[in-house]
């Protein structure tokens, strides 16, 4: 009985074991099948969309568009996220090694998922560190971000992350995955990707990063918000030292190197990339407006629009970064110097900066500026009444204002700040190659952050005597005159009815004196008003208007004799293009600032076609050049060659210039010294400079500082000195090309000098009256 009972118990035990075995395997296979189905359903997108093959091939990279100079320097970017694309070969070796050693030491061994790391994390419930590989982290960055905190959703997201990681490993090489990860990580301070981070935190290209700097960036991959070197330098130092320890463990650096590097302080050269700061700010904004129109006219292959903030375009411009920096330095140095004089004169002017205007006109200008201000716009949107808004402009408030010595914290009323900013002299400069139309430098103002108005392409101002060469060119072309022909400088009247004048017009010279018989070359050199008036009387104003428009000037020009003295508003851009026609042997070339545009893959999607047309024959163009050379030889531009100084020479920034090479140029000063101009040319570079206040009634009281030879010419002189010192720019010092078989007389007899020209600085500039 006992034996039988034992057998029964044994059989029951075996049954129980078999039962539990079957149950275990049943659960195991069901679980495994469920897990496989779970992964399968996840890969099919039943738990939320999954990236397609095309998405993996072309992930939404949200790349910044880069503006690149002709010499390969990035001038700026357009971005929502400041991200630039790097190839693996662009990454410093130390950064790649540090990244792998710290974030995924078995990166080159796994296929997207680190089995050992995942098992370790599961056993320790995450206490011994996470198990996400670099590929998984890339998957998270590209396709679903930080993820949910809710556990079931988090599990689903983790599974999707694994699947995407495996697909990425099949799609890309290890090096490509590292490059992609380095391109998409957000390092804070508007810097997405290693390229932007290197420039923001260290002002370097990625390839120039040191081991220490690479370790700092790799440390930020853990949490860029926490390990921000600007806000948390001690935390960043600790994290950097952990990265250096991992590099030593991986045999990348020696223990001695580790100790030495860990002792280094956190050293930054922090510079936040901004649309309003940096190089060529006015040009970049002008280009942005151009690109807004460009994307409307140029579509992608599928018909969709380009997005200049996300599509990673590369806009290769004609701007030379070195020349641009020289131009910006010239404007900054001279305008800061000249502004000192303006403030000195303003101290004795109760209505500064305005000169000789009524209180009613002053009130009109101030109210117009008040209504155009940001404060007015904001308060209007808050439904404040006009009385409340105006009252706020009289209440003192803390503010930061622009000065030439840097931003300054102060307390003043908004109305006082408007008057303060009205004091500032503005400037516009553009330099262009006349043979190609390529714009090499563009400075639209003195500081884009505070003064956004572009005085090169946007603002047209009265050009004064710089218009006179167009009159002389018309006379040479139509009347067959030469620079050596003589004409009487004496009193002259155009009677009412002739050339559409509504009353007698009698132009006068600025000093109310006359020189008698002078050559055309002397007439232009000394900018004699009566000579220009007599020439336009002979040609008729219509012929001058027609030629000026052929020279590329887009402004409306009245067919009146007074235009001979420069009573016309023209942009700096148009003036440079017009003068460039003379330097280019009579052929007008439309200014261009883009050489090509590439998409993010480097495929050229746009190349502009140069636009040009004949305006004058070579002989006439060269004759005008010889006329303009007279301006810098004996006329209003002679201070480019002298060393003896003159009245107001403390504001001739950079003087003496001591140029010995041929220079064709022209000064210009408008009525009451509201505008000062200088147009200067050498064979391969034409540069125009304008200087004046925002309001024409804000000005210098006298010619000493207000004339073009003092207000604008020094910018050109300073700029050209810098260009000539930079031999890589190859700015010409040669003669202008003389056409073969040239027959117009240009080498005129000059009487022997009886005195030095060093003091012929003040009274050579005539202006419109």
XYZ file of C-alpha atoms in Angstrom:
769
model
C 0.000 0.000 0.000
C 2.760 2.353 0.996
C 4.619 1.561 -2.239
C 1.516 2.210 -4.256
C 0.923 5.460 -2.433
C 4.466 6.601 -3.145
C 4.038 5.817 -6.838
C 0.869 7.856 -6.958
C 2.612 10.806 -5.274
C 5.534 10.525 -7.711
C 3.180 10.524 -10.662
C 1.289 13.521 -9.269
C 4.565 15.364 -8.762
C 5.601 14.581 -12.332
C 2.229 15.788 -13.523
C 2.627 19.013 -11.567
C 6.136 19.532 -12.963
C 4.962 18.852 -16.508
C 1.999 21.123 -15.933
C 4.208 23.985 -14.782
C 6.666 23.262 -17.582
C 3.904 23.487 -20.120
C 2.568 26.582 -18.405
C 6.051 28.176 -18.358
C 6.729 27.472 -21.999
C 3.232 28.536 -22.885
C 3.745 31.868 -21.085
C 7.252 32.125 -22.518
C 6.152 31.589 -26.103
C 3.046 33.727 -25.700
C 5.183 36.422 -24.121
C 7.828 36.086 -26.807
C 5.142 36.121 -29.484
C 3.491 39.104 -27.854
C 6.818 40.880 -27.635
C 7.536 40.122 -31.269
C 4.050 41.322 -32.236
C 4.598 44.413 -30.083
C 7.845 45.184 -31.937
C 6.156 44.337 -35.250
C 3.166 46.570 -34.549
C 5.493 49.344 -33.383
C 7.532 49.036 -36.583
C 4.295 49.194 -38.593
C 3.397 52.430 -36.801
C 0.333 51.138 -34.942
C 1.564 52.857 -31.761
C 2.317 56.102 -33.526
C 3.937 57.014 -36.819
C 7.396 55.701 -37.619
C 9.856 57.314 -40.032
C 9.706 55.976 -43.572
C 12.716 55.007 -45.685
C 12.592 58.490 -47.217
C 12.511 60.071 -43.754
C 15.575 58.098 -42.733
C 17.279 59.047 -45.966
C 16.406 62.723 -45.528
C 15.671 63.496 -41.863
C 14.108 66.870 -41.054
C 17.394 68.536 -40.285
C 16.097 72.102 -39.752
C 19.403 73.527 -40.985
C 20.358 77.197 -40.928
C 21.012 78.888 -44.253
C 24.601 80.109 -44.433
C 25.740 83.336 -46.087
C 29.254 82.766 -47.412
C 31.705 85.395 -48.646
C 33.688 85.140 -51.878
C 36.737 84.134 -49.830
C 34.895 81.322 -48.035
C 34.035 82.973 -44.705
C 30.571 82.521 -43.165
C 29.206 86.068 -42.820
C 26.049 85.037 -41.015
C 23.061 82.710 -40.992
C 19.292 82.730 -41.268
C 17.826 80.281 -38.799
C 15.071 79.247 -36.446
C 17.624 76.906 -34.904
C 21.235 77.924 -35.398
C 22.396 74.658 -36.924
C 25.055 74.003 -39.549
C 25.847 70.727 -41.294
C 29.249 69.119 -40.682
C 30.803 66.127 -42.367
C 32.621 63.534 -40.259
C 35.903 64.745 -41.734
C 35.200 68.228 -40.322
C 35.021 66.941 -36.729
C 38.152 67.054 -34.575
C 39.459 63.585 -33.735
C 39.586 64.441 -30.037
C 35.874 65.251 -29.966
C 34.858 62.006 -31.686
C 37.059 59.945 -29.365
C 35.767 61.749 -26.283
C 32.164 61.296 -27.398
C 32.483 57.554 -27.941
C 34.488 57.014 -24.734
C 31.916 58.905 -22.658
C 28.562 58.181 -24.256
C 28.898 54.770 -25.954
C 32.169 52.884 -25.490
C 30.943 49.877 -27.528
C 29.633 52.090 -30.356
C 31.743 50.386 -33.026
C 30.688 46.881 -31.832
C 26.880 47.015 -31.664
C 24.251 47.446 -34.374
C 22.216 50.182 -32.758
C 21.351 48.479 -29.447
C 23.939 47.614 -26.820
C 22.733 44.252 -25.443
C 25.173 44.209 -22.515
C 24.328 47.748 -21.554
C 20.584 47.133 -21.830
C 20.791 43.967 -19.663
C 22.901 45.809 -17.077
C 20.397 48.682 -16.963
C 17.456 46.245 -16.571
C 19.120 44.280 -13.759
C 20.103 47.430 -11.859
C 16.807 49.171 -12.712
C 18.823 52.023 -14.237
C 20.868 52.779 -11.122
C 24.138 51.870 -12.859
C 23.487 54.248 -15.753
C 21.388 54.250 -18.899
C 21.857 52.002 -21.885
C 21.031 54.342 -24.778
C 23.577 54.089 -27.554
C 24.619 57.061 -29.661
C 22.402 55.708 -32.431
C 19.416 55.567 -30.068
C 20.108 59.089 -28.900
C 20.238 60.202 -32.541
C 16.911 58.444 -33.184
C 15.387 60.273 -30.225
C 16.772 63.645 -31.373
C 15.614 63.200 -34.956
C 12.194 61.634 -34.602
C 10.532 62.025 -31.207
C 12.473 64.336 -28.935
C 12.635 64.018 -25.176
C 9.713 61.601 -24.805
C 6.876 61.058 -22.335
C 7.242 60.723 -18.539
C 4.270 58.301 -18.413
C 5.786 54.771 -18.088
C 3.615 52.859 -20.634
C 4.158 55.573 -23.239
C 7.834 55.718 -22.351
C 8.151 51.961 -22.958
C 6.494 52.333 -26.373
C 8.829 55.209 -27.223
C 11.869 53.217 -26.126
C 10.862 50.313 -28.383
C 10.364 52.703 -31.299
C 13.755 54.195 -30.484
C 15.367 50.718 -30.724
C 13.687 50.018 -34.066
C 14.719 53.397 -35.522
C 18.268 52.887 -34.219
C 18.546 49.541 -35.993
C 17.216 51.081 -39.200
C 19.669 53.976 -38.927
C 22.552 51.508 -38.498
C 21.466 49.754 -41.704
C 21.089 53.049 -43.542
C 24.254 54.876 -42.476
C 27.873 54.168 -41.633
C 29.158 54.634 -38.087
C 30.967 57.807 -39.100
C 27.824 59.247 -40.673
C 25.852 58.502 -37.502
C 28.407 60.330 -35.357
C 28.350 63.304 -37.738
C 24.547 63.397 -37.732
C 24.430 63.248 -33.929
C 26.956 66.082 -33.667
C 24.852 68.122 -36.099
C 21.489 67.842 -34.299
C 22.289 68.239 -30.596
C 21.124 71.499 -29.004
C 23.953 73.094 -27.013
C 21.862 76.037 -25.821
C 22.304 79.750 -26.548
C 20.751 79.261 -30.013
C 23.539 76.856 -30.965
C 22.431 73.566 -32.498
C 25.221 71.239 -33.556
C 28.945 71.207 -32.870
C 29.688 73.755 -35.594
C 27.470 76.445 -34.079
C 28.518 75.542 -30.527
C 32.233 75.848 -31.361
C 31.651 79.321 -32.801
C 29.330 80.451 -29.997
C 31.388 79.277 -27.009
C 34.930 79.375 -28.380
C 34.741 81.549 -31.550
C 36.446 78.713 -33.451
C 35.852 76.375 -36.317
C 35.254 72.796 -35.026
C 38.510 71.520 -36.537
C 40.443 74.020 -34.386
C 39.030 72.864 -31.033
C 41.539 71.747 -28.401
C 41.151 68.502 -26.405
C 39.965 70.559 -23.435
C 37.323 72.365 -25.527
C 36.205 69.117 -27.158
C 35.752 67.612 -23.700
C 33.615 70.589 -22.623
C 31.263 70.128 -25.596
C 31.086 66.351 -25.095
C 30.215 66.957 -21.447
C 27.318 69.135 -22.586
C 25.802 66.191 -24.503
C 24.590 64.834 -21.154
C 22.464 67.915 -20.400
C 23.267 71.224 -22.104
C 20.819 73.091 -19.880
C 22.590 71.954 -16.707
C 26.123 71.975 -18.085
C 26.022 75.427 -19.665
C 29.540 76.934 -19.476
C 28.202 80.490 -19.326
C 25.834 79.884 -16.415
C 27.480 76.962 -14.599
C 31.272 76.991 -15.118
C 32.004 74.848 -12.048
C 29.496 72.177 -13.045
C 30.918 72.214 -16.571
C 34.450 71.833 -15.219
C 33.406 68.803 -13.152
C 31.652 67.234 -16.121
C 34.589 67.989 -18.440
C 36.900 66.228 -15.992
C 34.653 63.143 -16.078
C 34.984 63.136 -19.879
C 38.770 63.441 -19.600
C 38.768 60.506 -17.132
C 36.842 58.395 -19.655
C 39.327 59.366 -22.354
C 42.169 58.230 -20.140
C 40.390 54.930 -19.408
C 39.967 54.425 -23.132
C 43.653 54.986 -23.759
C 43.030 58.163 -25.757
C 45.107 60.367 -23.483
C 47.719 59.529 -20.866
C 47.256 59.996 -17.155
C 49.698 62.905 -17.269
C 47.658 64.621 -19.986
C 44.477 64.003 -18.021
C 45.875 65.614 -14.864
C 47.191 68.604 -16.814
C 43.935 69.118 -18.708
C 41.758 68.677 -15.618
C 43.649 71.504 -13.935
C 42.785 73.983 -16.701
C 40.087 76.601 -16.020
C 37.014 76.867 -18.225
C 38.046 79.461 -20.833
C 35.409 80.767 -23.204
C 35.329 83.236 -26.077
C 31.552 83.501 -25.964
C 29.853 85.275 -28.846
C 26.148 84.826 -29.406
C 25.303 84.657 -33.101
C 22.649 87.252 -33.832
C 20.933 88.691 -36.889
C 21.673 92.182 -35.568
C 25.363 91.785 -34.818
C 28.502 90.561 -36.533
C 29.854 91.282 -39.995
C 27.862 92.743 -42.906
C 24.659 93.139 -40.880
C 23.030 95.600 -43.281
C 23.953 93.477 -46.281
C 22.591 90.328 -44.631
C 19.260 92.052 -44.014
C 19.152 93.337 -47.595
C 19.897 89.791 -48.766
C 17.138 88.390 -46.530
C 14.582 90.674 -48.208
C 15.901 89.592 -51.591
C 15.608 85.911 -50.640
C 11.988 86.372 -49.583
C 11.215 87.322 -53.181
C 13.593 84.687 -54.562
C 11.764 81.792 -52.883
C 8.516 82.943 -54.481
C 10.048 82.726 -57.949
C 12.263 79.646 -57.472
C 10.598 76.434 -56.318
C 11.892 73.015 -55.322
C 11.660 70.131 -57.800
C 8.400 68.992 -56.176
C 6.906 72.485 -56.477
C 7.124 73.331 -52.777
C 8.752 76.473 -51.407
C 12.255 76.773 -50.051
C 12.509 77.873 -46.433
C 15.597 79.996 -45.846
C 15.377 79.307 -42.097
C 15.239 75.495 -42.288
C 16.510 74.183 -45.619
C 20.234 74.617 -45.029
C 20.876 76.600 -48.202
C 24.344 77.957 -48.851
C 24.253 81.437 -50.380
C 27.634 82.220 -51.900
C 27.933 85.991 -52.117
C 30.302 88.338 -53.914
C 31.201 90.117 -50.655
C 34.868 89.805 -49.698
C 35.020 89.352 -45.915
C 38.385 91.125 -45.642
C 37.245 94.106 -47.673
C 33.989 94.171 -45.712
C 35.878 94.357 -42.415
C 38.086 97.126 -43.806
C 35.006 99.062 -44.898
C 33.315 98.633 -41.516
C 36.480 99.754 -39.731
C 36.779 102.830 -41.960
C 33.169 103.839 -41.323
C 33.465 103.226 -37.592
C 36.728 105.141 -37.133
C 35.720 108.183 -39.151
C 32.131 108.416 -37.965
C 33.185 108.204 -34.311
C 35.721 110.982 -34.943
C 33.333 113.212 -36.902
C 30.553 112.644 -34.369
C 32.703 114.232 -31.654
C 32.774 117.436 -33.695
C 29.019 117.268 -34.250
C 28.359 117.045 -30.508
C 30.760 119.971 -29.897
C 28.779 122.157 -32.308
C 25.487 120.949 -30.821
C 26.401 122.401 -27.404
C 25.873 125.923 -28.733
C 22.642 125.052 -30.518
C 19.509 125.215 -28.342
C 17.527 123.249 -30.915
C 20.264 120.658 -31.574
C 20.674 118.716 -33.738
C 18.406 120.778 -35.997
C 19.732 123.946 -37.657
C 17.665 126.937 -38.778
C 14.207 125.373 -38.616
C 11.091 126.615 -36.845
C 9.642 125.175 -33.659
C 6.653 123.937 -35.650
C 8.956 122.007 -38.021
C 10.892 120.617 -35.064
C 7.656 119.443 -33.420
C 6.573 117.804 -36.682
C 9.850 115.857 -36.979
C 9.773 114.751 -33.347
C 6.138 113.660 -33.460
C 6.710 111.726 -36.658
C 9.627 109.899 -35.004
C 7.555 109.273 -31.893
C 4.759 107.644 -33.898
C 7.280 105.498 -35.795
C 8.827 104.180 -32.564
C 8.482 100.682 -31.126
C 7.067 102.127 -27.887
C 4.214 103.777 -29.774
C 3.408 100.528 -31.621
C 3.316 98.462 -28.415
C 1.176 100.944 -26.494
C -1.224 101.253 -29.427
C -1.664 97.476 -29.415
C -2.453 97.730 -25.685
C -5.351 100.078 -26.609
C -3.781 103.088 -24.919
C -5.128 106.487 -25.979
C -2.930 108.876 -27.927
C -2.839 111.215 -24.900
C -1.605 108.381 -22.635
C 1.036 107.359 -25.151
C 2.328 110.887 -25.609
C 2.445 111.371 -21.835
C 4.616 108.230 -21.485
C 7.216 109.803 -23.779
C 7.821 112.502 -21.161
C 8.393 110.110 -18.262
C 11.981 109.247 -17.397
C 12.888 105.576 -17.674
C 15.929 103.330 -17.545
C 17.336 102.492 -20.951
C 20.458 101.367 -22.734
C 21.645 103.743 -25.457
C 24.200 103.603 -28.257
C 27.446 105.537 -27.955
C 30.652 105.247 -29.969
C 32.361 104.035 -26.790
C 29.885 101.179 -26.306
C 26.357 100.776 -24.994
C 25.562 102.945 -21.993
C 22.952 102.511 -19.250
C 21.173 105.768 -18.519
C 17.906 107.353 -17.428
C 16.081 109.723 -19.781
C 12.660 110.290 -21.253
C 11.816 108.463 -24.486
C 11.379 111.863 -26.161
C 14.885 112.877 -25.123
C 16.210 109.581 -26.481
C 14.623 110.375 -29.853
C 16.368 113.734 -29.959
C 19.607 112.089 -28.811
C 19.542 109.590 -31.680
C 18.719 112.346 -34.176
C 22.211 113.739 -33.443
C 23.982 110.749 -34.950
C 25.627 111.046 -38.335
C 24.866 108.070 -40.541
C 26.871 106.608 -43.414
C 26.543 104.327 -46.398
C 29.424 102.651 -48.276
C 29.468 100.267 -51.190
C 32.471 98.927 -53.113
C 32.128 97.079 -56.435
C 34.274 95.561 -59.160
C 33.289 97.575 -62.257
C 34.157 94.782 -64.712
C 31.913 92.153 -63.061
C 29.404 94.135 -61.039
C 30.406 92.046 -57.989
C 29.731 93.955 -54.791
C 32.729 93.501 -52.494
C 31.695 95.556 -49.440
C 28.385 96.916 -48.156
C 28.048 99.074 -45.034
C 24.505 100.409 -44.735
C 24.888 102.350 -41.500
C 26.838 102.846 -38.291
C 25.212 100.174 -36.085
C 22.454 97.816 -37.217
C 21.233 97.042 -33.696
C 20.248 100.678 -33.144
C 19.838 102.054 -36.680
C 18.213 99.597 -39.091
C 17.746 101.919 -42.051
C 20.051 100.885 -44.908
C 21.757 103.886 -46.533
C 23.168 101.851 -49.429
C 20.251 100.077 -51.048
C 17.288 101.570 -49.226
C 17.904 105.269 -48.693
C 18.168 107.693 -51.613
C 19.731 111.049 -50.753
C 20.511 114.189 -52.693
C 23.817 113.648 -54.474
C 25.082 117.199 -54.962
C 28.106 117.632 -57.190
C 28.633 113.889 -57.656
C 25.906 114.208 -60.318
C 28.028 116.594 -62.427
C 30.054 113.892 -64.246
C 26.794 112.750 -65.877
C 26.360 116.273 -67.267
C 29.964 116.416 -68.488
C 29.661 112.937 -70.074
C 26.544 114.076 -71.971
C 28.365 117.170 -73.193
C 31.381 115.187 -74.411
C 29.136 112.655 -76.161
C 26.647 115.053 -77.749
C 28.715 118.175 -78.311
C 32.041 116.508 -79.108
C 33.772 118.439 -76.339
C 36.983 117.342 -74.629
C 38.278 117.771 -71.046
C 40.711 120.387 -72.375
C 38.090 122.582 -74.052
C 37.617 125.921 -72.329
C 34.450 127.621 -71.170
C 33.811 130.917 -69.403
C 33.164 130.780 -65.676
C 31.033 133.881 -65.204
C 27.503 135.001 -64.296
C 24.875 132.947 -66.112
C 21.065 132.931 -66.280
C 18.604 130.514 -67.873
C 15.535 132.571 -68.632
C 11.998 131.642 -67.696
C 10.449 129.254 -70.228
C 13.732 127.760 -71.454
C 14.123 124.077 -70.495
C 10.791 124.229 -68.636
C 12.009 126.620 -65.928
C 9.145 128.546 -64.355
C 11.277 131.548 -63.397
C 14.726 132.857 -64.190
C 17.423 130.523 -62.789
C 20.815 131.985 -61.955
C 23.212 129.421 -60.428
C 26.015 130.838 -58.303
C 29.350 129.502 -57.167
C 29.693 128.895 -53.445
C 32.146 131.749 -52.895
C 30.295 134.082 -55.294
C 33.480 134.492 -57.361
C 34.372 133.534 -60.902
C 37.575 132.228 -62.484
C 37.158 133.370 -66.079
C 38.175 130.918 -68.802
C 38.660 127.390 -67.453
C 38.952 123.934 -69.014
C 36.257 121.350 -68.450
C 38.805 119.435 -66.385
C 39.249 122.447 -64.106
C 35.513 123.018 -64.018
C 34.856 119.533 -62.659
C 37.959 119.456 -60.445
C 36.758 122.572 -58.606
C 33.077 121.663 -59.047
C 32.219 125.051 -60.588
C 28.441 125.421 -60.676
C 28.240 127.835 -63.601
C 30.162 125.446 -65.864
C 27.742 122.587 -65.136
C 24.794 124.922 -65.717
C 26.185 126.103 -69.079
C 26.783 122.510 -70.188
C 23.250 121.352 -69.371
C 21.916 124.432 -71.122
C 23.776 123.305 -74.259
C 22.742 119.615 -74.102
C 19.284 120.087 -72.636
C 18.251 118.390 -69.357
C 16.398 115.586 -71.194
C 19.647 114.254 -72.669
C 21.276 114.227 -69.223
C 18.280 112.417 -67.703
C 18.362 109.823 -70.494
C 22.078 109.129 -70.045
C 21.759 108.960 -66.257
C 19.045 106.334 -66.539
C 21.186 104.356 -68.993
C 23.883 104.425 -66.312
C 21.533 102.444 -64.092
C 20.053 105.186 -61.914
C 16.471 104.196 -61.093
C 15.357 107.413 -59.374
C 12.879 109.759 -60.995
C 14.823 112.729 -62.347
C 13.034 115.937 -63.310
C 14.014 117.365 -66.690
C 15.122 120.634 -65.115
C 18.474 122.452 -65.452
C 18.881 122.425 -61.630
C 19.742 118.722 -61.771
C 23.173 119.815 -63.053
C 23.991 120.860 -59.487
C 22.794 117.572 -57.998
C 19.213 118.308 -56.918
C 18.411 114.602 -57.335
C 17.943 111.802 -54.781
C 19.886 108.614 -55.683
C 21.002 105.577 -53.672
C 24.661 104.785 -53.009
C 24.167 101.495 -54.884
C 22.989 103.241 -58.046
C 25.740 105.861 -57.854
C 28.452 103.203 -57.586
C 27.015 101.297 -60.555
C 26.820 104.496 -62.633
C 30.421 105.497 -61.896
C 31.465 101.892 -62.508
C 30.335 102.332 -66.121
C 33.076 104.920 -66.657
C 35.689 102.580 -65.141
C 34.409 99.705 -67.303
C 34.991 101.492 -70.609
C 31.396 102.645 -71.017
C 29.686 99.291 -70.326
C 27.120 99.269 -67.524
C 27.115 96.095 -65.407
C 24.268 95.657 -62.961
C 25.558 95.219 -59.392
C 25.237 91.664 -58.146
C 25.764 90.189 -54.716
C 25.107 86.460 -55.239
C 27.449 84.175 -57.150
C 25.409 80.981 -56.594
C 23.015 79.219 -54.214
C 23.372 75.560 -53.235
C 20.953 73.288 -51.399
C 22.023 71.373 -48.300
C 23.421 68.568 -50.489
C 25.718 70.958 -52.347
C 23.679 70.964 -55.571
C 23.665 74.357 -57.315
C 20.049 75.531 -57.541
C 20.656 79.093 -58.727
C 23.287 81.081 -60.581
C 22.513 84.661 -61.600
C 23.041 85.764 -65.164
C 25.063 89.014 -65.302
C 23.184 91.931 -66.842
C 25.035 94.548 -68.847
C 24.578 96.982 -71.720
C 26.625 99.557 -73.619
C 26.148 103.177 -72.560
C 29.151 105.131 -73.867
C 31.945 104.322 -76.251
C 35.366 103.626 -74.740
C 36.832 106.990 -75.691
C 34.114 109.024 -73.973
C 34.242 106.826 -70.861
C 38.019 107.288 -70.652
C 37.659 111.046 -71.146
C 35.314 111.155 -68.142
C 37.846 109.149 -66.124
C 40.521 111.741 -66.956
C 38.143 114.504 -65.883
C 37.609 112.734 -62.560
C 41.346 112.230 -62.073
C 41.634 116.003 -62.075
C 39.491 116.119 -58.918
C 42.126 114.245 -56.913
C 45.092 115.928 -58.630
C 44.236 119.588 -58.049
C 40.594 119.787 -57.003
C 38.319 119.033 -54.089
C 39.845 115.586 -53.588
C 43.463 116.701 -53.503
C 43.833 115.931 -49.787
C 44.111 112.266 -50.766
C 47.647 113.149 -51.923
C 48.803 115.921 -49.580
C 50.409 115.903 -46.158
C 50.242 119.528 -45.016
C 46.769 119.449 -43.526
C 44.265 122.277 -43.555
C 41.216 123.668 -41.830
C 39.459 120.991 -39.784
C 42.114 118.367 -40.489
C 41.651 116.851 -37.008
C 38.529 115.252 -38.506
C 40.227 113.940 -41.647
C 40.406 110.483 -40.131
C 43.510 108.573 -41.267
C 45.143 111.623 -42.872
C 47.638 111.849 -44.515
C 46.727 109.205 -47.069
C 49.588 109.998 -49.486
C 48.195 108.095 -52.455
C 50.431 108.326 -55.524
C 48.446 106.120 -57.894
C 45.808 107.350 -60.365
C 42.452 107.953 -58.642
C 39.288 109.114 -60.366
C 36.957 110.697 -57.852
C 34.307 113.284 -57.089
C 33.198 115.015 -53.920
C 29.635 116.142 -53.378
C 27.982 118.473 -50.888
C 24.307 119.399 -50.904
C 22.587 122.575 -49.795
C 23.238 123.478 -46.149
C 25.710 120.578 -45.826
C 22.908 118.026 -45.282
C 24.728 115.412 -47.361
C 28.410 114.725 -47.946
C 29.548 112.372 -50.724
C 32.699 110.941 -52.181
C 32.907 108.652 -55.190
C 36.345 107.124 -55.719
C 37.654 104.780 -58.398
C 40.751 102.805 -59.227
C 40.750 100.461 -62.258
C 39.279 97.412 -60.444
C 37.317 98.959 -57.571
C 34.624 101.639 -57.431
C 33.524 102.836 -54.003
C 30.836 105.309 -53.016
C 30.458 106.912 -49.585
C 27.582 109.037 -48.249
C 27.460 110.756 -44.848
C 24.642 112.728 -43.255
C 22.045 112.723 -40.499
C 18.724 110.921 -40.717
C 16.944 114.282 -40.998
C 18.263 116.789 -43.514
C 17.710 119.632 -41.049
C 20.210 117.978 -38.670
C 23.600 119.028 -40.025
C 26.867 120.859 -39.590
C 26.618 124.644 -39.639
C 29.531 125.211 -42.022
C 31.413 123.698 -44.939
C 34.505 122.977 -42.862
C 33.091 119.721 -41.515
C 29.925 119.340 -43.591
C 31.455 119.219 -47.084
C 31.967 115.889 -48.819
C 35.742 116.303 -48.711
C 35.621 116.185 -44.886
C 32.456 114.177 -44.162
C 32.828 111.354 -46.707
C 36.258 111.398 -48.384
C 38.146 110.269 -45.225
C 36.075 107.064 -45.125
C 37.236 106.281 -48.668
C 40.840 107.197 -47.857
C 40.908 105.084 -44.693
C 39.241 102.158 -46.473
C 41.635 102.235 -49.412
C 44.695 102.452 -47.158
C 43.551 99.265 -45.438
C 42.871 97.589 -48.790
C 46.320 98.482 -50.129
C 47.977 97.207 -46.947
C 46.157 93.883 -47.488
C 48.131 92.675 -50.512
C 45.963 89.568 -50.932
C 43.112 91.794 -52.099
C 45.072 92.892 -55.180
C 43.424 96.305 -55.407
C 44.930 98.064 -58.422
C 47.396 100.947 -58.306
C 47.760 100.974 -62.093
C 46.646 103.489 -64.704
C 43.157 103.154 -66.162
C 43.296 101.381 -69.539
C 43.659 103.895 -72.365
C 41.642 102.775 -75.434
C 43.677 102.075 -78.576
C 43.698 104.935 -81.113
C 42.265 107.269 -78.477
C 41.734 110.714 -80.059
C 40.043 112.947 -77.451
C 42.401 115.493 -75.942
C 42.690 114.815 -72.186
C 46.246 115.893 -71.296
C 45.715 119.607 -70.833
C 48.341 122.291 -70.300
C 48.812 123.050 -66.614
C 50.494 126.297 -65.537
C 53.527 125.858 -63.253
C 52.655 125.691 -59.569
C 53.431 128.833 -57.622
C 52.528 127.466 -54.204
C 52.125 124.145 -52.441
C 48.732 122.496 -52.700
C 48.725 121.382 -49.076
C 46.414 124.188 -48.017
C 44.035 123.989 -50.953
C 41.602 122.043 -48.820
C 38.739 124.252 -47.790
C 37.293 126.251 -50.628
C 37.440 123.816 -53.537
C 34.050 122.229 -53.035
C 31.061 123.864 -54.674
C 27.532 122.831 -53.826
C 23.950 123.383 -54.814
C 22.467 126.732 -53.847
